[in-house]
Amino acid sequence: MPNPVAYFELGGRNPANLREFYTNLFGWEIDTATPSAAGGDYFYVHPAEGGAGGGILQTSGEMPPHYVMIYVSVDDPQAYLDKAESLGGTTLVPPMEIPGGMGHIAVFQDPDGNVIGLHKF
C-alpha cells in the first residue's frame, strides 16, 4: 500500500487512564509520560513489528475531549495538502517541523469532515 499509516494518536482528558486501558487491552508497550509540545502529558506507544507507533495525549482547552488521529506517511506534505484541496479538502495545519528531529506534519480535513494528518520523516 503506498502511503501507509505511519503514526496514530489517541487523546482524552486523562491519558494515564488511557495508557492503562490500552496496555491491558492490547498489551501495548507504552512509555511513561513526557510533557507534550501542546502542554499536558504525552505517552509514546512503541510500534509492534509491521505496525505503526503512536501516542496517547492529554486533551485540553479547545481540543475535543475525545481525540483520534492517524498520520499518513508522505514524501511532500505540502503537495498532498494541495492535492487534498483540489479534491475538496481543507488545510487545517500547514507543514510544520516536529521538535526533536521527528520530521514534519501537516493536517487536513476531508470533504466529509474527517481530520487526517500527514507525516514526513
Short mmCIF file of C-alpha atoms in Angstrom, two decimals, residues 12-113:
data_model
loop_
_atom_site.label_atom_id
_atom_site.label_comp_id
_atom_site.label_asym_id
_atom_site.label_seq_id
_atom_site.Cartn_x
_atom_site.Cartn_y
_atom_site.Cartn_z
CA GLY A 12 -8.50 12.27 26.30
CA ARG A 13 -8.69 14.31 29.46
CA ASN A 14 -6.99 11.54 31.49
CA PRO A 15 -4.24 10.00 29.36
CA ALA A 16 -2.86 7.92 32.26
CA ASN A 17 -6.15 6.00 32.31
CA LEU A 18 -5.95 5.53 28.53
CA ARG A 19 -2.39 4.25 28.90
CA GLU A 20 -3.51 1.67 31.45
CA PHE A 21 -6.55 0.68 29.37
CA TYR A 22 -4.61 0.06 26.12
CA THR A 23 -1.73 -1.64 27.92
CA ASN A 24 -4.19 -4.06 29.50
CA LEU A 25 -6.38 -4.47 26.40
CA PHE A 26 -3.75 -4.97 23.68
CA GLY A 27 -0.51 -5.47 25.61
CA TRP A 28 0.94 -2.32 24.03
CA GLU A 29 4.34 -1.14 25.30
CA ILE A 30 3.73 2.46 26.35
CA ASP A 31 6.33 4.77 27.90
CA THR A 32 5.76 6.89 30.98
CA ALA A 33 4.53 10.42 30.45
CA THR A 34 6.62 13.20 28.97
CA PRO A 35 5.47 16.80 28.51
CA SER A 36 3.88 17.44 25.11
CA ALA A 37 4.57 20.45 22.90
CA ALA A 38 0.91 21.45 23.33
CA GLY A 39 1.02 21.09 27.12
CA GLY A 40 -0.14 18.15 29.21
CA ASP A 41 1.15 14.61 29.22
CA TYR A 42 2.21 12.54 26.21
CA PHE A 43 2.80 8.78 26.27
CA TYR A 44 4.73 7.17 23.38
CA VAL A 45 3.27 3.86 22.11
CA HIS A 46 6.01 1.62 20.71
CA PRO A 47 5.22 0.06 17.32
CA ALA A 48 4.80 -3.68 17.05
CA GLU A 49 6.63 -5.43 14.22
CA GLY A 50 4.97 -4.36 10.99
CA GLY A 51 2.75 -1.82 12.75
CA ALA A 52 2.72 1.91 13.32
CA GLY A 53 3.81 3.58 16.52
CA GLY A 54 1.71 6.17 18.20
CA GLY A 55 0.99 8.36 21.14
CA ILE A 56 -1.56 8.94 23.86
CA LEU A 57 -2.01 12.59 24.72
CA GLN A 58 -3.84 14.79 27.15
CA THR A 59 -6.53 16.90 25.53
CA SER A 60 -7.25 20.31 26.99
CA GLY A 61 -8.65 23.71 26.20
CA GLU A 62 -10.32 23.91 22.81
CA MET A 63 -9.28 20.39 21.79
CA PRO A 64 -12.12 17.88 21.63
CA PRO A 65 -12.26 15.79 24.82
CA HIS A 66 -12.07 12.59 22.73
CA TYR A 67 -9.43 12.59 20.04
CA VAL A 68 -8.25 10.08 17.41
CA MET A 69 -5.81 10.99 14.63
CA ILE A 70 -3.96 8.95 12.05
CA TYR A 71 -0.91 10.24 10.22
CA VAL A 72 -0.23 9.00 6.69
CA SER A 73 3.37 8.78 5.51
CA VAL A 74 4.09 11.14 2.58
CA ASP A 75 7.21 12.48 0.88
CA ASP A 76 5.93 16.06 0.46
CA PRO A 77 3.25 17.27 2.92
CA GLN A 78 2.54 20.50 1.01
CA ALA A 79 1.99 18.64 -2.26
CA TYR A 80 -0.51 16.34 -0.55
CA LEU A 81 -2.29 19.31 1.08
CA ASP A 82 -2.56 20.89 -2.36
CA LYS A 83 -3.93 17.65 -3.80
CA ALA A 84 -6.40 17.27 -0.91
CA GLU A 85 -7.65 20.82 -1.52
CA SER A 86 -8.06 20.13 -5.25
CA LEU A 87 -10.26 17.17 -4.28
CA GLY A 88 -12.43 19.21 -1.91
CA GLY A 89 -10.42 19.00 1.31
CA THR A 90 -9.33 21.87 3.55
CA THR A 91 -5.91 22.53 5.06
CA LEU A 92 -6.09 22.85 8.84
CA VAL A 93 -2.39 22.88 9.76
CA PRO A 94 0.26 23.76 7.15
CA PRO A 95 3.52 21.80 7.19
CA MET A 96 5.43 22.28 10.42
CA GLU A 97 8.52 20.73 11.96
CA ILE A 98 8.09 18.41 14.93
CA PRO A 99 10.55 19.24 17.72
CA GLY A 100 13.25 16.68 18.44
CA GLY A 101 14.02 15.67 14.86
CA MET A 102 10.77 13.73 14.38
CA GLY A 103 10.11 15.07 10.90
CA HIS A 104 7.26 17.28 9.68
CA ILE A 105 3.48 17.09 9.93
CA ALA A 106 0.51 18.76 8.29
CA VAL A 107 -3.23 18.26 8.82
CA PHE A 108 -6.25 18.47 6.51
CA GLN A 109 -9.99 17.86 6.68
CA ASP A 110 -11.62 15.71 4.01
CA PRO A 111 -14.92 16.70 2.34
CA ASP A 112 -16.90 14.72 4.97
CA GLY A 113 -15.17 16.42 7.91
#
